[in-house]
């Protein structure tokens, strides 16, 4: 029997083909019947372009219904879907294409020249455009394809998607997620969060990450009900659509931005059943303030690109501030010391996980994959956590050098290497500091070379330089200059000391 994720999702589509699946900003609807037909057209198109099972289909576009058809079409064709943040620039895209060697690359029209240049270098056979409104060559070609397609059978172990995640050292790694990885987690979450037939999700997350693409969309397609499909997070649109929604999923920044708006009231939330937060730590202050304002208790969960969702606060039981709840059914979680030995109850250690939702390894990096798993098959998350006496898990820090800003990951090493290469720079350190909007923001601490008088090397220039080269969210919000970086006796830069020194760079929000 085929274990293609699309078939599992499709088996739960409503019987009535006219039942709404997507409700768009102009109030028009896309039914489940149409979703099936459109995804068939995109699958037919991919096959006609020569896509074979296992071929990568790389995609760097804005969110639109057509981008969703493309994702589902790729699953149906047996291809491996490879989504990229549309903020990525030349340097980033070039690496992903040359590493993944996709057969097809779908880009925005404004990036066409770059896509052609980089695509040719990476041996991409077809480059097609999908614009921000869901039009362009790709959509026009798909429209000419038949609306019927027999989904290509896949085994659970076959790869459905590759999502790049950077490393604390070295190159970004493509996490390979199988049909089984994705299907297992979707079914668990759908059940755990008590989805009901009439649930309506307000979908505002981007669809190039696990949270918006897998967690949110898979839950809804399994539920066979409708979602407001909005191009981006926008407080005004939340206030308008929340009264007609029952479920919302967001990163903590979405919640702090909502709380900062006086129009966000208890009345707006009357129809709501569930607010879910993840991808970054939700501050207990935000959790409490939200409960006070709306009467709703945010359900916080924890996961990672490499393994989908690992833990969740309970749907029915007590949801505890500052915790990420319990391991999800099917996930075995342990907290270990540096020798991979379980720590004492309530002690801090690295979180390691095992289960069917954990990925199949890094694309083309068997060595790296081996390093990230223990001999007994646990995946090392690099997150530091503890389990309290009632079994609630909290994340207390990270063993990996990573900044999570507004739910997006920034790997300091990538930025430091770019700053260090600038003339006049001796060395630099990029750290995450508390930020009222993004939770954490990256700032750079730079040491000038002795012979540099500082006129050419200003913070503004460093920021302007980086903005031209890497996705904007990764660019440090501020640059500080210092005489030398603090080091321990081994010569390692002490980022903790820097975080203490520069930790109050941004003030806390007024409402909290
Ligand atoms: C945008 N900018 C950011 C940023 N997002 N800076 C730091 N951190 C961020 N997250 C910068 C831009 O570069 C730009 O800079 C300026 O802010 C305005 O850009 P924008 O696109 O207009 O911003 P906005 O729409 O306000 O976006 C902020 C946001 C968005 C929080 C709404 O980042 C977002 O939707 N984040 C969610 C990401 C997500 O889905 N994460 C899940 C990952 S999955 P300038 O200088 O050019 O003006 C995962 C696993 C799991 O982690 O457990 O879920
Ligand atoms: P990514 O690699 O983009 O999937 O990011 C995964 C990382 O996000 C995890 O390893 C955690 O560090 C972090 N994360 C996700 N959810 C939470 C959460 N609820 N609380 C704290 N950190 C989280």
XYZ file of C-alpha atoms and ligand atoms in Angstrom:
589
model
C 0.000 0.000 0.000
C 1.249 3.483 -0.821
C 2.264 5.627 2.144
C 2.424 8.835 0.158
C 1.611 11.631 2.621
C -0.779 13.217 0.129
C -2.903 10.077 0.029
C -3.063 10.005 3.817
C -4.199 13.639 3.881
C -6.598 13.104 0.979
C -8.229 10.136 2.689
C -9.518 12.630 5.261
C -10.776 15.282 2.845
C -14.519 15.880 3.285
C -16.944 13.846 1.142
C -18.477 17.027 -0.242
C -16.012 18.320 -2.867
C -17.473 21.808 -2.471
C -16.483 21.992 1.218
C -14.158 24.979 1.670
C -10.474 24.367 2.267
C -8.936 27.832 1.831
C -10.652 31.147 2.469
C -8.667 33.882 0.769
C -8.256 37.554 1.709
C -10.816 38.591 -0.949
C -13.316 36.201 0.667
C -13.252 33.770 -2.245
C -12.932 30.103 -1.368
C -11.002 27.157 -2.691
C -12.797 23.907 -2.058
C -11.288 20.552 -1.206
C -12.414 19.321 -4.626
C -10.477 22.116 -6.281
C -7.435 21.496 -4.087
C -7.393 17.920 -5.404
C -7.733 19.096 -9.007
C -5.156 21.853 -8.777
C -2.595 19.676 -7.030
C -3.202 17.127 -9.835
C -2.411 19.801 -12.443
C 0.839 20.739 -10.676
C 1.781 17.055 -10.308
C 1.099 16.490 -14.033
C 3.197 19.523 -14.874
C 6.136 18.348 -12.763
C 5.997 14.921 -14.407
C 5.873 16.529 -17.859
C 9.021 18.470 -16.912
C 10.744 15.146 -16.352
C 10.520 15.012 -12.561
C 11.072 11.471 -11.326
C 10.432 10.158 -7.810
C 13.154 11.457 -5.523
C 14.005 14.465 -7.716
C 14.163 17.712 -5.798
C 11.781 20.560 -6.582
C 13.229 23.740 -5.064
C 10.833 26.584 -4.393
C 11.486 30.186 -3.347
C 8.217 32.047 -3.626
C 5.785 34.030 -1.499
C 2.803 32.358 0.128
C -0.184 31.886 -2.187
C -2.763 29.132 -2.800
C -0.738 28.191 -5.877
C 2.344 27.684 -3.708
C 0.271 25.214 -1.681
C -0.940 23.449 -4.859
C 2.697 23.172 -5.865
C 3.675 21.623 -2.533
C 0.882 19.066 -2.745
C 1.590 18.470 -6.442
C 5.230 17.776 -5.608
C 4.189 15.239 -2.961
C 1.820 13.596 -5.436
C 4.494 13.368 -8.131
C 6.838 11.584 -5.723
C 9.279 14.498 -5.800
C 11.138 15.912 -2.827
C 9.879 19.387 -1.953
C 12.550 21.916 -0.997
C 11.131 25.219 0.239
C 13.320 28.279 0.834
C 12.671 31.504 2.718
C 12.037 34.179 0.089
C 14.362 36.510 2.024
C 17.396 34.391 1.105
C 19.842 36.085 -1.216
C 22.432 34.913 -3.787
C 24.919 33.538 -1.285
C 22.284 31.442 0.485
C 20.348 30.220 -2.570
C 23.538 29.324 -4.416
C 24.550 26.963 -1.656
C 21.148 25.266 -1.392
C 20.892 24.716 -5.151
C 24.423 23.442 -5.540
C 23.982 21.075 -2.613
C 20.497 19.763 -3.417
C 20.825 19.791 -7.233
C 17.094 20.108 -7.898
C 15.587 19.248 -11.270
C 13.160 22.163 -11.081
C 13.477 25.559 -9.403
C 10.429 27.759 -8.917
C 11.258 31.406 -8.209
C 9.637 34.839 -8.013
C 9.738 36.811 -11.299
C 11.916 39.484 -9.700
C 14.590 36.840 -8.952
C 14.514 35.239 -12.388
C 17.936 36.421 -13.614
C 19.646 35.274 -10.454
C 17.702 32.000 -10.488
C 18.798 31.292 -14.065
C 22.421 32.070 -13.285
C 22.525 29.961 -10.120
C 20.244 27.273 -11.534
C 22.482 26.738 -14.551
C 25.508 26.345 -12.320
C 23.663 23.756 -10.246
C 22.419 21.822 -13.281
C 18.736 22.698 -12.768
C 16.714 21.629 -15.842
C 13.732 23.959 -15.499
C 13.291 27.365 -13.895
C 9.738 28.658 -13.739
C 8.171 31.702 -12.142
C 5.353 31.975 -9.660
C 4.509 35.541 -8.690
C 3.301 36.788 -5.324
C -0.338 36.670 -6.456
C -0.011 33.062 -7.642
C 0.288 33.939 -11.343
C 3.160 33.576 -13.813
C 4.569 30.897 -16.092
C 4.225 28.050 -13.604
C 0.541 28.690 -12.929
C -0.177 29.222 -16.641
C 1.464 25.945 -17.565
C -0.276 24.086 -14.745
C -3.651 25.432 -15.887
C -3.221 23.548 -19.179
C -2.640 20.211 -17.447
C -5.328 17.614 -16.690
C -7.079 17.930 -13.326
C -6.731 14.213 -12.648
C -3.578 12.519 -11.461
C -2.874 9.173 -9.970
C -0.649 9.943 -6.987
C 2.728 8.209 -7.289
C 2.993 5.477 -4.639
C 5.661 6.102 -2.031
C 6.974 4.076 0.853
C 6.926 5.619 4.318
C 10.711 5.828 4.247
C 10.868 7.771 0.987
C 11.817 11.408 1.335
C 8.993 13.927 0.976
C 10.851 17.149 1.755
C 14.259 18.622 2.464
C 14.421 21.667 4.722
C 17.743 23.387 5.158
C 18.803 24.219 8.643
C 22.114 25.858 9.358
C 24.701 24.371 11.616
C 26.565 25.922 14.488
C 29.688 25.088 12.566
C 30.166 24.756 8.871
C 27.615 24.515 6.109
C 23.817 24.406 6.254
C 22.418 20.910 6.288
C 19.410 19.602 4.376
C 17.168 17.724 6.802
C 15.448 14.889 4.918
C 11.904 14.284 6.117
C 10.121 11.167 4.957
C 6.452 10.666 4.179
C 6.219 8.647 7.395
C 7.953 11.359 9.476
C 5.419 13.937 8.345
C 2.327 11.748 8.406
C 3.037 10.361 11.880
C 3.465 13.780 13.426
C 0.446 15.245 11.666
C -1.825 12.473 12.922
C -0.496 12.766 16.471
C -0.947 16.559 16.596
C -4.383 16.416 15.037
C -5.537 14.064 17.763
C -3.587 15.626 20.655
C -4.947 19.109 20.004
C -8.514 17.820 19.757
C -9.382 19.063 16.267
C -13.124 19.196 15.611
C -15.016 18.941 12.319
C -15.945 22.620 12.209
C -12.580 24.049 13.261
C -11.355 27.027 11.263
C -7.645 27.832 11.407
C -6.330 31.346 10.946
C -3.177 30.586 8.939
C -0.713 33.492 8.920
C 2.626 31.711 9.144
C 5.022 31.505 6.222
C 4.936 28.171 4.390
C 8.638 27.537 4.008
C 9.151 26.145 7.528
C 7.951 23.233 9.587
C 5.526 25.365 11.600
C 3.446 26.900 8.803
C 3.880 24.209 6.156
C 3.679 20.988 8.116
C 2.200 21.581 11.566
C -0.538 23.990 10.500
C -1.440 22.756 7.025
C -1.255 19.035 7.702
C -3.454 19.347 10.799
C -6.086 21.194 8.790
C -6.015 18.905 5.765
C -6.378 15.908 8.073
C -9.270 17.697 9.690
C -10.898 18.386 6.346
C -12.080 21.819 7.427
C -11.324 25.373 6.335
C -8.495 27.797 6.975
C -8.185 31.509 6.395
C -5.097 31.529 4.215
C -3.421 34.898 4.721
C -0.203 35.940 2.994
C 1.483 37.101 6.197
C 0.976 37.927 9.848
C -0.903 41.192 10.185
C -2.502 42.336 13.445
C -5.346 44.178 11.683
C -6.276 41.030 9.765
C -6.127 38.967 12.961
C -8.607 41.311 14.604
C -10.909 40.938 11.616
C -10.669 37.161 11.190
C -10.329 35.863 14.747
C -14.083 36.191 15.444
C -14.662 33.701 12.594
C -11.813 31.344 13.539
C -11.388 28.665 16.186
C -7.656 27.865 16.084
C -4.567 30.070 15.741
C -0.927 29.066 15.508
C 1.954 31.472 15.848
C 5.443 32.225 17.054
C 5.695 34.236 20.312
C 6.195 37.501 18.375
C 2.653 37.124 16.992
C 1.317 37.010 20.544
C 3.329 39.972 21.834
C 2.257 42.015 18.800
C -1.391 41.132 19.428
C -1.099 42.110 23.079
C 0.461 45.418 22.098
C -2.746 46.312 20.210
C -5.573 47.689 22.368
C -8.070 46.347 19.799
C -7.140 42.803 20.768
C -9.838 42.027 23.308
C -11.628 39.150 24.966
C -14.638 39.733 22.694
C -12.514 39.224 19.580
C -11.603 35.766 20.898
C -15.102 34.548 21.825
C -15.262 32.013 18.983
C -11.736 30.744 19.582
C -11.002 27.261 20.870
C -7.209 27.125 20.853
C -4.126 29.340 20.579
C -0.873 27.465 19.959
C 2.650 28.872 20.246
C 5.988 27.436 19.234
C 9.303 27.817 17.383
C 10.770 30.013 20.138
C 10.312 30.413 23.896
C 7.056 32.019 24.968
C 7.807 34.303 27.908
C 5.757 33.529 31.036
C 4.800 37.252 31.076
C 3.247 36.899 27.622
C 1.481 33.685 28.667
C 0.000 35.405 31.782
C -0.870 38.654 30.045
C -2.624 36.737 27.269
C -4.676 34.766 29.758
C -5.616 37.945 31.612
C -6.621 39.743 28.433
C -8.504 36.965 26.632
C -9.349 34.258 29.144
C -7.469 31.812 26.871
C -4.417 29.839 27.913
C -1.873 29.559 25.129
C -0.782 25.984 24.459
C 2.986 25.914 23.983
C 4.684 23.100 22.122
C 8.264 22.386 21.116
C 9.789 20.976 17.969
C 12.515 21.228 15.406
C 13.009 20.938 11.669
C 14.812 17.634 12.136
C 11.952 15.935 13.919
C 8.708 17.850 13.657
C 7.015 18.319 17.026
C 8.458 16.607 20.088
C 6.409 17.861 23.028
C 3.217 19.723 23.778
C 1.353 21.102 26.717
C -1.846 19.152 27.224
C -5.064 20.086 25.482
C -7.258 19.067 28.405
C -4.898 19.256 31.363
C -3.020 22.185 32.857
C -0.922 24.251 30.443
C 2.065 25.564 32.371
C 3.838 28.825 31.613
C 7.497 28.453 30.737
C 7.120 24.771 29.891
C 6.615 22.891 26.648
C 4.549 20.140 28.245
C 5.047 16.421 27.773
C 6.553 14.210 25.051
C 3.966 13.623 22.336
C 2.660 10.077 21.878
C 5.297 8.095 19.986
C 8.159 10.375 21.065
C 10.697 9.089 23.589
C 12.514 11.989 25.221
C 15.383 11.980 27.663
C 17.635 14.558 29.291
C 21.281 13.574 29.341
C 24.685 14.780 30.440
C 27.734 15.142 28.214
C 28.271 11.377 28.228
C 24.699 10.771 27.050
C 23.797 9.446 30.484
C 20.357 10.375 31.869
C 20.598 13.177 34.459
C 18.986 13.224 37.897
C 15.293 14.218 37.994
C 14.868 17.998 37.553
C 18.525 18.461 36.530
C 19.444 20.292 33.350
C 20.899 18.444 30.373
C 20.612 18.054 26.629
C 17.237 17.012 25.254
C 17.433 13.905 23.079
C 14.531 12.376 21.201
C 13.580 9.229 19.346
C 10.455 8.378 17.372
C 8.863 7.976 13.980
C 8.773 11.704 13.303
C 12.565 12.078 13.548
C 14.191 12.762 10.194
C 16.099 10.366 7.972
C 19.378 12.275 8.099
C 21.092 15.180 6.379
C 21.179 15.229 2.598
C 24.570 14.052 1.363
C 26.066 14.261 4.858
C 26.217 10.752 6.336
C 29.038 11.783 8.678
C 27.132 14.736 10.055
C 24.033 12.555 10.435
C 25.995 10.010 12.455
C 27.352 12.752 14.716
C 23.860 13.985 15.539
C 22.567 10.597 16.699
C 23.675 8.595 19.729
C 24.691 4.949 19.456
C 21.243 3.961 20.733
C 19.425 6.000 18.104
C 18.497 9.222 19.921
C 18.695 12.527 18.052
C 20.694 15.215 19.849
C 18.606 18.385 19.736
C 21.259 20.749 21.109
C 18.549 22.198 23.369
C 19.041 22.226 27.119
C 16.072 21.229 29.202
C 14.780 19.743 32.404
C 11.764 17.751 33.503
C 9.944 18.799 36.659
C 8.425 16.452 39.199
C 5.107 16.445 37.346
C 6.743 15.558 34.048
C 6.553 19.006 32.436
C 9.544 19.774 30.261
C 11.121 23.229 30.099
C 13.733 24.456 27.704
C 16.280 26.378 29.698
C 18.863 27.179 27.053
C 20.770 25.887 24.075
C 24.007 23.978 23.852
C 24.169 25.143 20.224
C 25.186 28.670 19.309
C 21.908 29.819 17.823
C 19.784 32.965 17.977
C 16.030 32.611 17.416
C 14.580 35.923 16.325
C 10.848 36.183 15.703
C 10.815 32.407 15.234
C 13.592 32.452 12.629
C 16.993 30.910 13.241
C 20.201 32.877 12.952
C 23.505 31.034 13.215
C 26.115 33.464 14.598
C 28.978 31.696 12.880
C 27.633 32.515 9.425
C 27.420 36.224 10.259
C 30.713 36.354 12.157
C 32.578 34.871 9.181
C 31.186 37.610 6.937
C 32.037 40.411 9.358
C 35.516 39.013 10.031
C 36.285 39.077 6.316
C 35.752 42.851 6.179
C 38.871 45.021 5.988
C 39.583 46.643 9.319
C 37.947 43.882 11.398
C 40.078 41.865 13.748
C 37.284 39.644 15.038
C 33.605 39.637 15.923
C 30.979 37.855 17.946
C 27.269 37.725 17.168
C 24.992 37.175 20.147
C 21.286 37.043 20.845
C 19.875 39.587 23.291
C 16.313 40.035 24.597
C 14.159 42.028 22.203
C 10.610 43.223 22.903
C 9.264 42.307 19.469
C 11.403 39.426 18.208
C 11.974 37.799 21.620
C 15.651 37.664 20.801
C 17.591 39.842 18.362
C 21.073 39.444 16.957
C 23.673 42.080 17.748
C 27.307 42.063 16.667
C 30.258 42.949 18.849
C 33.240 43.859 16.709
C 36.926 44.440 17.410
C 38.700 46.726 14.975
C 42.227 46.024 13.847
C 44.769 48.188 15.628
C 45.616 50.056 12.429
C 41.976 50.905 11.735
C 41.034 54.403 12.796
C 37.312 53.642 12.710
C 36.284 56.131 10.049
C 35.622 53.547 7.345
C 34.416 50.735 9.592
C 31.192 51.946 11.163
C 28.245 49.931 12.431
C 26.048 51.374 9.658
C 28.491 50.197 7.019
C 28.692 46.700 8.446
C 24.889 46.472 8.527
C 24.584 47.853 4.980
C 27.180 45.346 3.770
C 25.366 42.410 5.343
C 21.948 43.518 4.080
C 23.190 43.157 0.522
C 24.372 39.616 1.122
C 22.129 37.698 3.500
C 18.451 37.501 4.409
C 17.436 40.655 6.287
C 16.278 38.838 9.415
C 19.823 37.557 9.971
C 21.414 41.012 9.892
C 22.365 42.175 13.409
C 20.053 44.938 14.574
C 23.009 46.745 16.156
C 26.789 46.698 16.002
C 28.954 47.524 19.018
C 32.704 48.068 18.965
C 34.929 46.903 21.755
C 38.674 46.705 22.503
C 38.756 42.930 22.888
C 36.385 39.982 23.236
C 36.236 38.176 26.584
C 37.806 34.717 26.416
C 38.114 31.811 28.797
C 41.398 30.113 29.610
C 40.996 27.885 26.550
C 40.799 31.003 24.361
C 37.099 30.510 23.579
C 34.992 33.654 23.295
C 32.670 33.932 26.292
C 29.368 34.817 24.745
C 27.654 34.646 28.124
C 29.745 37.592 29.310
C 28.895 39.505 26.136
C 25.185 38.774 26.588
C 25.440 40.185 30.102
C 27.192 43.303 28.857
C 24.916 43.989 25.897
C 21.766 42.252 27.166
C 19.802 45.433 27.787
C 20.312 46.820 24.281
C 16.553 46.880 23.684
C 14.054 47.953 26.304
C 11.077 45.784 27.312
C 7.660 46.462 25.797
C 5.418 48.937 27.585
C 2.448 46.610 27.986
C 4.291 43.822 29.751
C 11.546 40.219 9.595
N 12.627 40.902 10.037
C 13.142 40.273 11.085
C 12.335 39.130 11.264
N 11.353 39.127 10.326
N 14.198 40.543 11.868
C 14.480 39.674 12.845
N 13.744 38.554 13.079
C 12.674 38.259 12.311
N 11.953 37.140 12.514
C 13.167 42.159 9.528
C 13.295 42.210 8.022
O 14.540 41.724 7.613
C 13.115 43.673 7.740
O 14.317 44.347 8.043
C 12.094 44.101 8.777
O 12.214 43.166 9.849
C 10.673 44.097 8.226
O 10.430 42.870 7.532
P 8.972 42.257 7.397
O 9.062 40.982 6.620
O 8.036 43.324 6.948
O 8.665 41.899 8.908
P 7.376 41.320 9.540
O 6.330 41.067 8.493
O 7.024 42.169 10.703
O 7.892 39.862 10.037
C 8.127 39.547 11.339
C 7.442 38.220 11.642
C 8.053 37.141 10.697
C 7.686 37.883 13.075
C 5.953 38.353 11.388
O 9.452 37.079 10.879
C 7.454 35.783 10.895
O 6.371 35.479 10.397
N 8.129 34.916 11.637
C 7.708 33.535 11.809
C 8.763 32.623 11.306
C 8.338 31.147 11.381
O 7.401 30.700 10.772
N 9.087 30.374 12.153
C 8.840 28.944 12.300
C 10.096 28.170 11.982
S 9.797 26.431 12.188
P 14.770 45.674 7.285
O 16.010 46.046 8.003
O 14.979 45.264 5.882
O 13.642 46.641 7.462
C 10.556 26.026 13.647
C 10.252 24.716 14.230
C 9.162 24.848 15.224
O 11.213 26.821 14.219
O 9.289 24.422 16.365
O 8.157 25.422 14.832
P 14.338 25.003 13.655
O 15.633 24.341 13.473
O 14.149 26.238 12.865
O 13.264 24.042 13.449
O 14.277 25.489 15.153
C 14.179 24.547 16.182
C 14.589 25.149 17.472
O 13.607 26.102 17.901
C 14.628 24.137 18.584
O 15.812 23.370 18.577
C 14.486 25.024 19.809
O 15.740 25.579 20.155
C 13.568 26.124 19.303
N 12.180 25.953 19.755
C 11.124 25.456 19.095
N 10.017 25.503 19.855
C 10.379 26.055 21.033
C 9.705 26.400 22.233
N 8.409 26.201 22.390
N 10.429 26.950 23.226
C 11.751 27.173 23.107
N 12.443 26.890 21.987
C 11.767 26.346 20.971
